Each structure stands twice: as structure tokens, then as C-alpha cells.
PDB file of C-alpha atoms in Angstrom:
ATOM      1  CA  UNK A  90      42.411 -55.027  28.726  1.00 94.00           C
ATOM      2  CA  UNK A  91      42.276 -54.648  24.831  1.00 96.00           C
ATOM      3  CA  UNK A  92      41.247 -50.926  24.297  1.00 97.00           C
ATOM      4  CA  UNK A  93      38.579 -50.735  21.580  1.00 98.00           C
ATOM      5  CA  UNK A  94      38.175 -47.259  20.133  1.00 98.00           C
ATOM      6  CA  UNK A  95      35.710 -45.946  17.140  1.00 98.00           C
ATOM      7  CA  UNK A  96      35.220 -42.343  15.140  1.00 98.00           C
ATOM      8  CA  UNK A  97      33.656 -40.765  14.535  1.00 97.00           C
ATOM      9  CA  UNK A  98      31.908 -40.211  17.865  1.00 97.00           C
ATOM     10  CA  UNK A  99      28.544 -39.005  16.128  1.00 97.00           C
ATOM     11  CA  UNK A 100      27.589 -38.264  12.166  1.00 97.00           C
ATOM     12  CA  UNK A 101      24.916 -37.187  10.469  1.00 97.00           C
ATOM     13  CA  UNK A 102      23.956 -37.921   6.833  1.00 97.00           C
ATOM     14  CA  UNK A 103      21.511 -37.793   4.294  1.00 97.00           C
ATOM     15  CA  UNK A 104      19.178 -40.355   3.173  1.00 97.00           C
ATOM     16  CA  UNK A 105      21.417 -42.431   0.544  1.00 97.00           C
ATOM     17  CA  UNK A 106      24.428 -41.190   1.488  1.00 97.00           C
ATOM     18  CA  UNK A 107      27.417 -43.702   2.741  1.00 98.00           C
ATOM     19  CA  UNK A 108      28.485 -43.961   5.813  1.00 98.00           C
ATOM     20  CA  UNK A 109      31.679 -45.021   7.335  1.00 98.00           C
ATOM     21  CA  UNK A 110      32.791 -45.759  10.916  1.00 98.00           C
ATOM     22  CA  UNK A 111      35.985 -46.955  11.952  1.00 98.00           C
ATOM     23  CA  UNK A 112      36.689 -49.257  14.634  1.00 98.00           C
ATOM     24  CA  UNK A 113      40.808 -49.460  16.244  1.00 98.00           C
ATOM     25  CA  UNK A 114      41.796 -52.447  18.753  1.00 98.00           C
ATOM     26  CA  UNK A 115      45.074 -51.628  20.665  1.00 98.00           C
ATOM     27  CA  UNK A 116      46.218 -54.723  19.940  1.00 98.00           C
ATOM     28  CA  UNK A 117      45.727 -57.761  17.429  1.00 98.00           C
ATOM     29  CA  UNK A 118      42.623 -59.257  17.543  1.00 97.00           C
ATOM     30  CA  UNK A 119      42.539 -61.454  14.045  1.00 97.00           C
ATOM     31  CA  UNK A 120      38.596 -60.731  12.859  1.00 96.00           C
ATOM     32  CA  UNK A 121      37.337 -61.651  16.435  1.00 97.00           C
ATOM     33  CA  UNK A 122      35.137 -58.522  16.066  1.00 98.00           C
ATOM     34  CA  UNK A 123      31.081 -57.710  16.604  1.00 97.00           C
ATOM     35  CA  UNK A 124      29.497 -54.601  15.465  1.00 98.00           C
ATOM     36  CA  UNK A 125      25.866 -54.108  17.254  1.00 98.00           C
ATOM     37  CA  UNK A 126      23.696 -51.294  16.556  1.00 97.00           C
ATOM     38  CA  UNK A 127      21.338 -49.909  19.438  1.00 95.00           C
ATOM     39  CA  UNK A 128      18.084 -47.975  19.065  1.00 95.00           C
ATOM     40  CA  UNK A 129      16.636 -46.462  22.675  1.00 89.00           C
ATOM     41  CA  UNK A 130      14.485 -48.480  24.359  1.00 88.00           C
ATOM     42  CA  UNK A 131      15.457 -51.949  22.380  1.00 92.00           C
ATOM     43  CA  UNK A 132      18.176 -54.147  22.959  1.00 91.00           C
ATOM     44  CA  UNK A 133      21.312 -54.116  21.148  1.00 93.00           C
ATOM     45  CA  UNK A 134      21.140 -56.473  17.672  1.00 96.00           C
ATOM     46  CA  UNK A 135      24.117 -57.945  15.862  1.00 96.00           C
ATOM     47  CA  UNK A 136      24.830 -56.701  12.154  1.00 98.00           C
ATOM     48  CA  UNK A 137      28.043 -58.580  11.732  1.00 98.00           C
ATOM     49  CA  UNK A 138      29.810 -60.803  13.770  1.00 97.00           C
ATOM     50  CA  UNK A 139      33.836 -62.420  12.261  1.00 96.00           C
ATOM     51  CA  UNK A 140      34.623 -58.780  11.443  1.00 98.00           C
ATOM     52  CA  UNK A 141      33.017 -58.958   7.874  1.00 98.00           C
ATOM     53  CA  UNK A 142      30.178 -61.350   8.024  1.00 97.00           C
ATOM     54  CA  UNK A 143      26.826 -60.480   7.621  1.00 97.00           C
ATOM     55  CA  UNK A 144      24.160 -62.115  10.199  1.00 96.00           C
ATOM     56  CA  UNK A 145      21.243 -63.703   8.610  1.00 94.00           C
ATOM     57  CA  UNK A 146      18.177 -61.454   8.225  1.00 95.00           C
ATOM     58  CA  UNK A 147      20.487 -58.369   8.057  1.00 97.00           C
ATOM     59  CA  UNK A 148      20.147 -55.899   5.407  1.00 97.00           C
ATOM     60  CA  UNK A 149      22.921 -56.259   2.942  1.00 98.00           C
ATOM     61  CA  UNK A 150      23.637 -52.605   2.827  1.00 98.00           C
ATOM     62  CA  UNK A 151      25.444 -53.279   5.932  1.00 98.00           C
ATOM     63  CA  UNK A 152      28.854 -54.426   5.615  1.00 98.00           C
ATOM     64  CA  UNK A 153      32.480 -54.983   7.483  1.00 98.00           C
ATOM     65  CA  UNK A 154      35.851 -55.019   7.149  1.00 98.00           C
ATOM     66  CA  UNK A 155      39.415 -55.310   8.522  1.00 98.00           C
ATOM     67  CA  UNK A 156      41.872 -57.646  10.375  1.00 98.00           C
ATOM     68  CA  UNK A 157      44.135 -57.021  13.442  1.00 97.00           C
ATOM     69  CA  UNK A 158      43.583 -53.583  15.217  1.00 98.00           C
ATOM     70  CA  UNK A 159      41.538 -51.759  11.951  1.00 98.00           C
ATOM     71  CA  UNK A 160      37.803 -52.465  11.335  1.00 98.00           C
ATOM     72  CA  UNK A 161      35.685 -50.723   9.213  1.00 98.00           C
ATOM     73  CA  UNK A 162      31.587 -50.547   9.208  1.00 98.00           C
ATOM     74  CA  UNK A 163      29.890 -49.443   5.800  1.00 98.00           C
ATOM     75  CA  UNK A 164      26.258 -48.600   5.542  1.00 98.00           C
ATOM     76  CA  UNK A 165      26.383 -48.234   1.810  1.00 98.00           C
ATOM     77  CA  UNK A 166      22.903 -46.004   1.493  1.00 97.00           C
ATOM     78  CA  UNK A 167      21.584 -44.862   5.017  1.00 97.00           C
ATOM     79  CA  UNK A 168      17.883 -45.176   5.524  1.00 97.00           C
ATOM     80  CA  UNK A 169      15.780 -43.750   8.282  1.00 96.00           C
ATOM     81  CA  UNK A 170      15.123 -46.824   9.980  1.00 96.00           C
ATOM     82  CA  UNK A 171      19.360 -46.766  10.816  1.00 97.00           C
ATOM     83  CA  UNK A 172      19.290 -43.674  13.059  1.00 97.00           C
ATOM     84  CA  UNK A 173      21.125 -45.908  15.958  1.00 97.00           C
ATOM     85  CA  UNK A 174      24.186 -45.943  17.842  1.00 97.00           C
ATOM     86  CA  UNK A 175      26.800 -48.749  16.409  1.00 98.00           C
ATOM     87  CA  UNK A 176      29.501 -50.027  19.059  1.00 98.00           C
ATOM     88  CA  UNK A 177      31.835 -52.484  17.813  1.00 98.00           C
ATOM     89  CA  UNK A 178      32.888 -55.312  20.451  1.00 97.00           C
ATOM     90  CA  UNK A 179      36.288 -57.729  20.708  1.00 97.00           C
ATOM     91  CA  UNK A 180      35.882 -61.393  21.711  1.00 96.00           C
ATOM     92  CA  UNK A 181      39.690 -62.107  21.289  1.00 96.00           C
ATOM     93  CA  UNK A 182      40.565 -61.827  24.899  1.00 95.00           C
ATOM     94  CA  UNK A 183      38.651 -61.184  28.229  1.00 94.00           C
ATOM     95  CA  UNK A 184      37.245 -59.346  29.380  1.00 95.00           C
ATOM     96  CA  UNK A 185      34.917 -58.821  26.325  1.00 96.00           C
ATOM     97  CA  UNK A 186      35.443 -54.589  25.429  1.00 97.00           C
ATOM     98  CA  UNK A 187      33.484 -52.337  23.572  1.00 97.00           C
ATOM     99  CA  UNK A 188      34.452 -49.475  21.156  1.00 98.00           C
ATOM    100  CA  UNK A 189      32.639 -46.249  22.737  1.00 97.00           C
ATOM    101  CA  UNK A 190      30.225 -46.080  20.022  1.00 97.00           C
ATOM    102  CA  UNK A 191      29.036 -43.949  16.809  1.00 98.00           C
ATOM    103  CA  UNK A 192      25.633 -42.288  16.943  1.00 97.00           C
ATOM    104  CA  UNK A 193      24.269 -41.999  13.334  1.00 98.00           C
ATOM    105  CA  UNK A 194      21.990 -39.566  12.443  1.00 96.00           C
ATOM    106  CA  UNK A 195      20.037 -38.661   9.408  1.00 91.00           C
ATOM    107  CA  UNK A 196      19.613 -34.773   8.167  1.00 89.00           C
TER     108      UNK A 196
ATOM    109  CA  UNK B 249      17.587 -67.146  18.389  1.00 79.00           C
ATOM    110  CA  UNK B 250      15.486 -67.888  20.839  1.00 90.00           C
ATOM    111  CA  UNK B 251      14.275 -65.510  23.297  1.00 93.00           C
ATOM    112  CA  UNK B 252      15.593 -64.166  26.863  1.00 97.00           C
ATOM    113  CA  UNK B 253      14.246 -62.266  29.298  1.00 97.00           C
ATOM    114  CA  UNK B 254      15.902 -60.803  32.246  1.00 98.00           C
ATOM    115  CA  UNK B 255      14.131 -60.135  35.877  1.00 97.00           C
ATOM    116  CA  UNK B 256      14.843 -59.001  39.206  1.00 97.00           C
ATOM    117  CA  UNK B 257      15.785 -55.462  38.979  1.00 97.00           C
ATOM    118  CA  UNK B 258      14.912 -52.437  40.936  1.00 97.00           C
ATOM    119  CA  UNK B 259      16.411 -49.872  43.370  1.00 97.00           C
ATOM    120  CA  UNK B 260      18.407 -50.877  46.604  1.00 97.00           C
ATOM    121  CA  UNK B 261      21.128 -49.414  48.846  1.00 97.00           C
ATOM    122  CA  UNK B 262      24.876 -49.353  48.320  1.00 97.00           C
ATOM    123  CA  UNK B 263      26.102 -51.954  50.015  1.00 97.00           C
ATOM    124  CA  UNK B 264      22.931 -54.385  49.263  1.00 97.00           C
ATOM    125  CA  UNK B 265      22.688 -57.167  47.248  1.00 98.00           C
ATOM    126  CA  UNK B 266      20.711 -58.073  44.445  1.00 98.00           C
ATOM    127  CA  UNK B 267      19.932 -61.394  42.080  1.00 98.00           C
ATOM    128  CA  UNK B 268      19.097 -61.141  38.240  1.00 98.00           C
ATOM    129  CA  UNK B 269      17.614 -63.718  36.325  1.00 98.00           C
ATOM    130  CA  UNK B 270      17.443 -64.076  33.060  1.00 98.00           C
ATOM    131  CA  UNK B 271      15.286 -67.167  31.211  1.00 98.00           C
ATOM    132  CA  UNK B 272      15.695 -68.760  27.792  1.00 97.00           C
ATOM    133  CA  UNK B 273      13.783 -70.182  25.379  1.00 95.00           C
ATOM    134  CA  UNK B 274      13.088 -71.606  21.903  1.00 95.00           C
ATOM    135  CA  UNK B 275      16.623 -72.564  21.590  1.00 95.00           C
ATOM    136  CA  UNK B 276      18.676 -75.974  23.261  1.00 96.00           C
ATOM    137  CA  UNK B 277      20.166 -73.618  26.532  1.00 96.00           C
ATOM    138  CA  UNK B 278      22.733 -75.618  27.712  1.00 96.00           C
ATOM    139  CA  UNK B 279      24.764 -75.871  24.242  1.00 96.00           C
ATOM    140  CA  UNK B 280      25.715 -71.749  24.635  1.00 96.00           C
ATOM    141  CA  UNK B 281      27.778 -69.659  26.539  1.00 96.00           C
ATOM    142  CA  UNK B 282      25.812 -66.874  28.748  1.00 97.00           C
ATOM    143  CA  UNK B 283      27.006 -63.199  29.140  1.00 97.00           C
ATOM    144  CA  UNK B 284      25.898 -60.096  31.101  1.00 98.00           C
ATOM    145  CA  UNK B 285      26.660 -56.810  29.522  1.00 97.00           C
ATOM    146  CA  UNK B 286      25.301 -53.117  31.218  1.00 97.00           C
ATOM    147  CA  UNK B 287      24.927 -50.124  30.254  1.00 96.00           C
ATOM    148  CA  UNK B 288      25.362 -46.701  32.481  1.00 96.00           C
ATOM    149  CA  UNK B 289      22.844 -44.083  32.363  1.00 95.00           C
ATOM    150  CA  UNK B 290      23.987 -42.304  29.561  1.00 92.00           C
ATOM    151  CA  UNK B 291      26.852 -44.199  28.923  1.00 93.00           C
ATOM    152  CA  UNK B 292      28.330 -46.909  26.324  1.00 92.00           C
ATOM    153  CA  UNK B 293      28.280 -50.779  26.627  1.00 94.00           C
ATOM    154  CA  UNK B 294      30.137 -52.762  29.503  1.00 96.00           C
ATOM    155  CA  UNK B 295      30.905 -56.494  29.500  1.00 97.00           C
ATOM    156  CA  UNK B 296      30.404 -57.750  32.810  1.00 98.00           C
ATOM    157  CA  UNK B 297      30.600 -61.477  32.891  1.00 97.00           C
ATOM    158  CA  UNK B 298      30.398 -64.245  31.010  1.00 97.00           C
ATOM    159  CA  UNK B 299      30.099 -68.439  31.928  1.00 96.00           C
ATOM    160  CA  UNK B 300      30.773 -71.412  29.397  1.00 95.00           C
ATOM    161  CA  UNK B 301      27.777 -73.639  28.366  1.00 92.00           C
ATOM    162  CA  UNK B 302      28.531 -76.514  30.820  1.00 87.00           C
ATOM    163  CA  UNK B 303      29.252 -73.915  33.600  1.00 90.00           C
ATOM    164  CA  UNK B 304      32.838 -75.471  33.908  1.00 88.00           C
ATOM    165  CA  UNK B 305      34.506 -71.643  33.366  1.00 93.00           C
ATOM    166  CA  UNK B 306      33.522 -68.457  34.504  1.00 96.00           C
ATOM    167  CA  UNK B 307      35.127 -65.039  33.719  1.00 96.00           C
ATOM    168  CA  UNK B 308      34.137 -61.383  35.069  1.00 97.00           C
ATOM    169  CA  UNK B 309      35.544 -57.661  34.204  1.00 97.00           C
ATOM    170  CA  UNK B 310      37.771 -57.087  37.401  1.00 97.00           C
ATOM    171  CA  UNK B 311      35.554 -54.142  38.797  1.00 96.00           C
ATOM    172  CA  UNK B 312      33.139 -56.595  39.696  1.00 97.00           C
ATOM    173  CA  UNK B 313      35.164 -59.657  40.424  1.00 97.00           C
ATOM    174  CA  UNK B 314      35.053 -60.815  43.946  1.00 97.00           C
ATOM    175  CA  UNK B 315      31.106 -59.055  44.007  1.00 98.00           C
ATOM    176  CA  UNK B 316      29.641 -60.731  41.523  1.00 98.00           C
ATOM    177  CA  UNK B 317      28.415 -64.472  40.160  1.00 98.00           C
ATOM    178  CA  UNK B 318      27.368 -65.766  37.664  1.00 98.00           C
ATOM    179  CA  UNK B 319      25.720 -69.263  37.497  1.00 97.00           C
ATOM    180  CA  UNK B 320      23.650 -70.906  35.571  1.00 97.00           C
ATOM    181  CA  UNK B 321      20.874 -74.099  35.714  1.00 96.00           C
ATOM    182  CA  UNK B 322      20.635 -75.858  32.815  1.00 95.00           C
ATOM    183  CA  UNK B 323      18.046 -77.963  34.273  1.00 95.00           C
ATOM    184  CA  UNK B 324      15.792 -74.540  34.159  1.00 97.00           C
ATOM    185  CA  UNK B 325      17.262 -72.392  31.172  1.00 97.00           C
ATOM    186  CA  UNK B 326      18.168 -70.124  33.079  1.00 97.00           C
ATOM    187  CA  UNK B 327      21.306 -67.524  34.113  1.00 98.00           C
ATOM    188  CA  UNK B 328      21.855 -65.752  37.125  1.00 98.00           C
ATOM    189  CA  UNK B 329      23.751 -62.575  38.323  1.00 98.00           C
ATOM    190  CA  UNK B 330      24.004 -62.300  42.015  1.00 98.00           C
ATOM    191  CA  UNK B 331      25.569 -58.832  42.762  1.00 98.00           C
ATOM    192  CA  UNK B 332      26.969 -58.031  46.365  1.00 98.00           C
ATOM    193  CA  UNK B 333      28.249 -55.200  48.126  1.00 97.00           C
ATOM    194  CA  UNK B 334      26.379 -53.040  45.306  1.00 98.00           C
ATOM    195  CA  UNK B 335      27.362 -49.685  44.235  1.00 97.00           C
ATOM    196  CA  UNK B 336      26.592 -46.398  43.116  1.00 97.00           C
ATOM    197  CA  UNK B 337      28.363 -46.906  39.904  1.00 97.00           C
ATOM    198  CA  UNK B 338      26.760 -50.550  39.248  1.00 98.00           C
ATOM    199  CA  UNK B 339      23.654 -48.328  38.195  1.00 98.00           C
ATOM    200  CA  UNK B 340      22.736 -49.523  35.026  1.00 98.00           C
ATOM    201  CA  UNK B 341      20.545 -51.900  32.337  1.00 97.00           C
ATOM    202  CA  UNK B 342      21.580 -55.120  32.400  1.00 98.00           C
ATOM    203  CA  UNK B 343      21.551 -56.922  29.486  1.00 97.00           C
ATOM    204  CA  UNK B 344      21.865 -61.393  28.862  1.00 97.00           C
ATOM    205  CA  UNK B 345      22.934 -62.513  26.006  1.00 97.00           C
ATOM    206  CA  UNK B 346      23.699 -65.817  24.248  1.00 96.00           C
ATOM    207  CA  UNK B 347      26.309 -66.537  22.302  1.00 94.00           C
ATOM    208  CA  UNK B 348      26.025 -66.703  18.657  1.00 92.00           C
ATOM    209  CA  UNK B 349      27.700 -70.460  18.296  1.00 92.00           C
ATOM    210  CA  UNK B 350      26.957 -73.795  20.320  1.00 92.00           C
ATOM    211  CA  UNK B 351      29.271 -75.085  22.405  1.00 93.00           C
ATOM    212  CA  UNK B 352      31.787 -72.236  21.578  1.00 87.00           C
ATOM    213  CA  UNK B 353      35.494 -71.807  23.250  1.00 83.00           C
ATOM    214  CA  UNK B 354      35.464 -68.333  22.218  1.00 87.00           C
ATOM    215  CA  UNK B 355      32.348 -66.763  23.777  1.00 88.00           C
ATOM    216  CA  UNK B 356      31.319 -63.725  22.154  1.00 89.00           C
ATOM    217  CA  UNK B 357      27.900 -62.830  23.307  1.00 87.00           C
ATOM    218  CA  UNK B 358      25.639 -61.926  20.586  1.00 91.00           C
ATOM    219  CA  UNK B 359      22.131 -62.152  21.223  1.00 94.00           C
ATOM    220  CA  UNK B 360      20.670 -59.911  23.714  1.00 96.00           C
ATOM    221  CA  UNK B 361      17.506 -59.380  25.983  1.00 95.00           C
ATOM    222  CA  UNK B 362      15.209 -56.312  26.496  1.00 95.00           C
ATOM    223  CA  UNK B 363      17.580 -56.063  29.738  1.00 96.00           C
ATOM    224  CA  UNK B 364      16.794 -54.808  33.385  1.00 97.00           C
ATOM    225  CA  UNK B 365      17.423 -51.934  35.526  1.00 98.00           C
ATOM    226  CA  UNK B 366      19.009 -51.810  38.540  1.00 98.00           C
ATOM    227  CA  UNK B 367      19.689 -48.630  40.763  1.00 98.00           C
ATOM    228  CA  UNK B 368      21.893 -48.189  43.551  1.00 98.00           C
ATOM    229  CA  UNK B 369      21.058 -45.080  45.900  1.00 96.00           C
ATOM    230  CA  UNK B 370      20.470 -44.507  49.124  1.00 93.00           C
TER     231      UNK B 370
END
């Protein structure tokens, strides 16, 4: 199985501040990558899918980045409204694996 | 989109079985791969199993493999997870999802339901 792993494991930030979480595949993946955030009680939504595109309706603040085994998430100003946890996901090979995900706060 | 919504949750025995459903709509079912993904008590997100859009391939994380089916009926837009020999540790949400593109040989799973619980304990 393709070992997905993320840091950091939590954060917390101020309003307007950028954020940055970090996403490692233990092996190649190409840009087969998801990144999902997750509020309690709601079901998990997709922010990016292709490593680095954003999905339609999806505040650009929100960005991604990498290729291979190193992916990077960027909220470039947190807001409230993110307080979430973010997993990233591989669909290179199956079964389907998810990074352990970030929990972002806001001070 | 579209919208899913998953059913037939709720608390049995280890050892029991159990059958999820989950139905779609607003969006042309049998053109997208189908997924279930759970989540622990507590715990992160786990891919469980996953079956193309013409319901020729199937493909399920090995701790469940040999307990578990998936299956779907186009005919009634719907997927289905029948879970056998249930355990302690297959406490959790479960989640559908859809795939993001149509008739896709890489099924990724993107668009998710509300999800439904199921606990095992005796």
C-alpha cells in the first residue's frame, strides 16, 4: 500500500495568516493527488483534485502543489470559515490511502 | 454533483451482517465509478472499496476483502455495501462517493455523502 503521510499534525493561525501543509507519498504517484477538507458533522468536500487544480466553486485562496511523493496545500489568508481538518488522498494505485490529516485552527 | 445519500446503518453484533445503501441523483449514475470510504470514531479517513461504472471491476482494502461487496444497480442509482462477519473495528461512518470524472479508469472518489453509522458491539 502507498503510505500517505502529512505535517503538521495540527496548526493554529491567525486570521490572514498563510498556511502550509505538506503532504509525502512513499512512492511516486505523478499528481494523482486529492486534498479534502472536513468540518464535524458534514461530509468531506474536495478543494483540489490533479495535485494543483482548483475544483469549481472553491475559493481561490486555496491552492496545491507538487509531483511524485511531495505535495503541498496553501491557504494563502486563513478565514474562520477554514477551521477544518485537510487529509490529502492518492488515486495512483489501490487501495485508495489517505494522509492522516492536518487540523487547522484559528487563534 | 448530484446528490447521495447513504442508509441502512445502526448497531449489530460482531459476527452479524449488515447492507448499506446509498442512492444518487441529479447526475447520469451509471457513467461514474462508486466508492465507500469510513471513518473510525475519532480516527482519520479509510478507503474501503470502490466498483467501476459498468460494475465490470471491483476493488476492496484487504481488511475487508473476502467480508465485504460492493455492487451496484444502475437500473436504480444506486450502490450497495453488504458487510459480513462484522467487527468491532468496522465501527465507523460510512461515507459514498462518486467519482469526480465519467467513465473514469482511474477512480478517485471525490464527491461524498452525509455518510452512515454503523456500530459493532455486543
Amino acid at each position: 500500500d502507498i503510505q500517505m503521510t502529512q505535517s503538521p499534525s495540527s496548526l493554529s493561525a491567525s486570521v490572514g495568516d498563510r498556511v502550509t501543509i505538506t503532504c509525502q507519498a512513499s512512492e511516486d504517484i505523478s499528481d494523482y493527488l486529492n486534498w479534502f477538507q472536513h468540518k464535524p458533522g458534514q461530509a468531506p468536500k474536495l478543494l483540489i483534485y490533479d495535485a494543483s487544480n482548483l475544483e469549481i466553486g472553491v475559493p481561490s485562496r486555496f491552492s496545491g502543489g507538487g509531483s511524485g511523493t511531495d505535495f503541498t496545500f496553501t491557504i494563502s489568508s486563513l478565514q474562520p470559515e477554514d477551521i477544518a481538518t485537510y487529509y490529502c488522498q492518492q488515486y495512483d494505485n489501490f487501495p485508495r490511502t489517505f494522509g492522516p490529516g492536518t487540523k487547522v485552527d484559528v487563534k | 454533483q448530484g446528490q447521495l445519500v447513504e442508509s441502512g446503518g445502526g448497531v449489530v453484533q460482531p459476527g452479524t451482517s449488515l447492507r448499506l445503501s446509498c442512492a444518487a441523483s441529479e447526475f447520469t449514475f451509471s457513467a461514474f465509478g462508486m466508492h465507500w470510504v469510513r471513518q473510525a470514531p475519532g480516527k482519520g479517513l479509510e478507503w474501503v472499496a470502490v466498483i467501476l461504472y459498468d460494475g465490470t471491476n471491483k476493488f476492496y482494502r484487504e481488511s475487508v476483502q473476502g467480508r465485504f461487496t460492493i455492487s451496484r444497480d444502475n437500473s436504480k442509482n444506486a450502490v450497495y455495501l453488504d458487510m459480513t462477519s462484522l467487527r468491532a473495528e468496522d465501527t465507523a461512518v460510512y461515507y459514498c462517493l462518486r467519482d469526480r470524472v465519467s467513465y473514469s479508469a482511474r477512480p478517485s472518489g471525490t464527491y461524498w455523502g452525509p455518510g452512515t453509522l454503523v456500530i459493532v458491539s455486543s
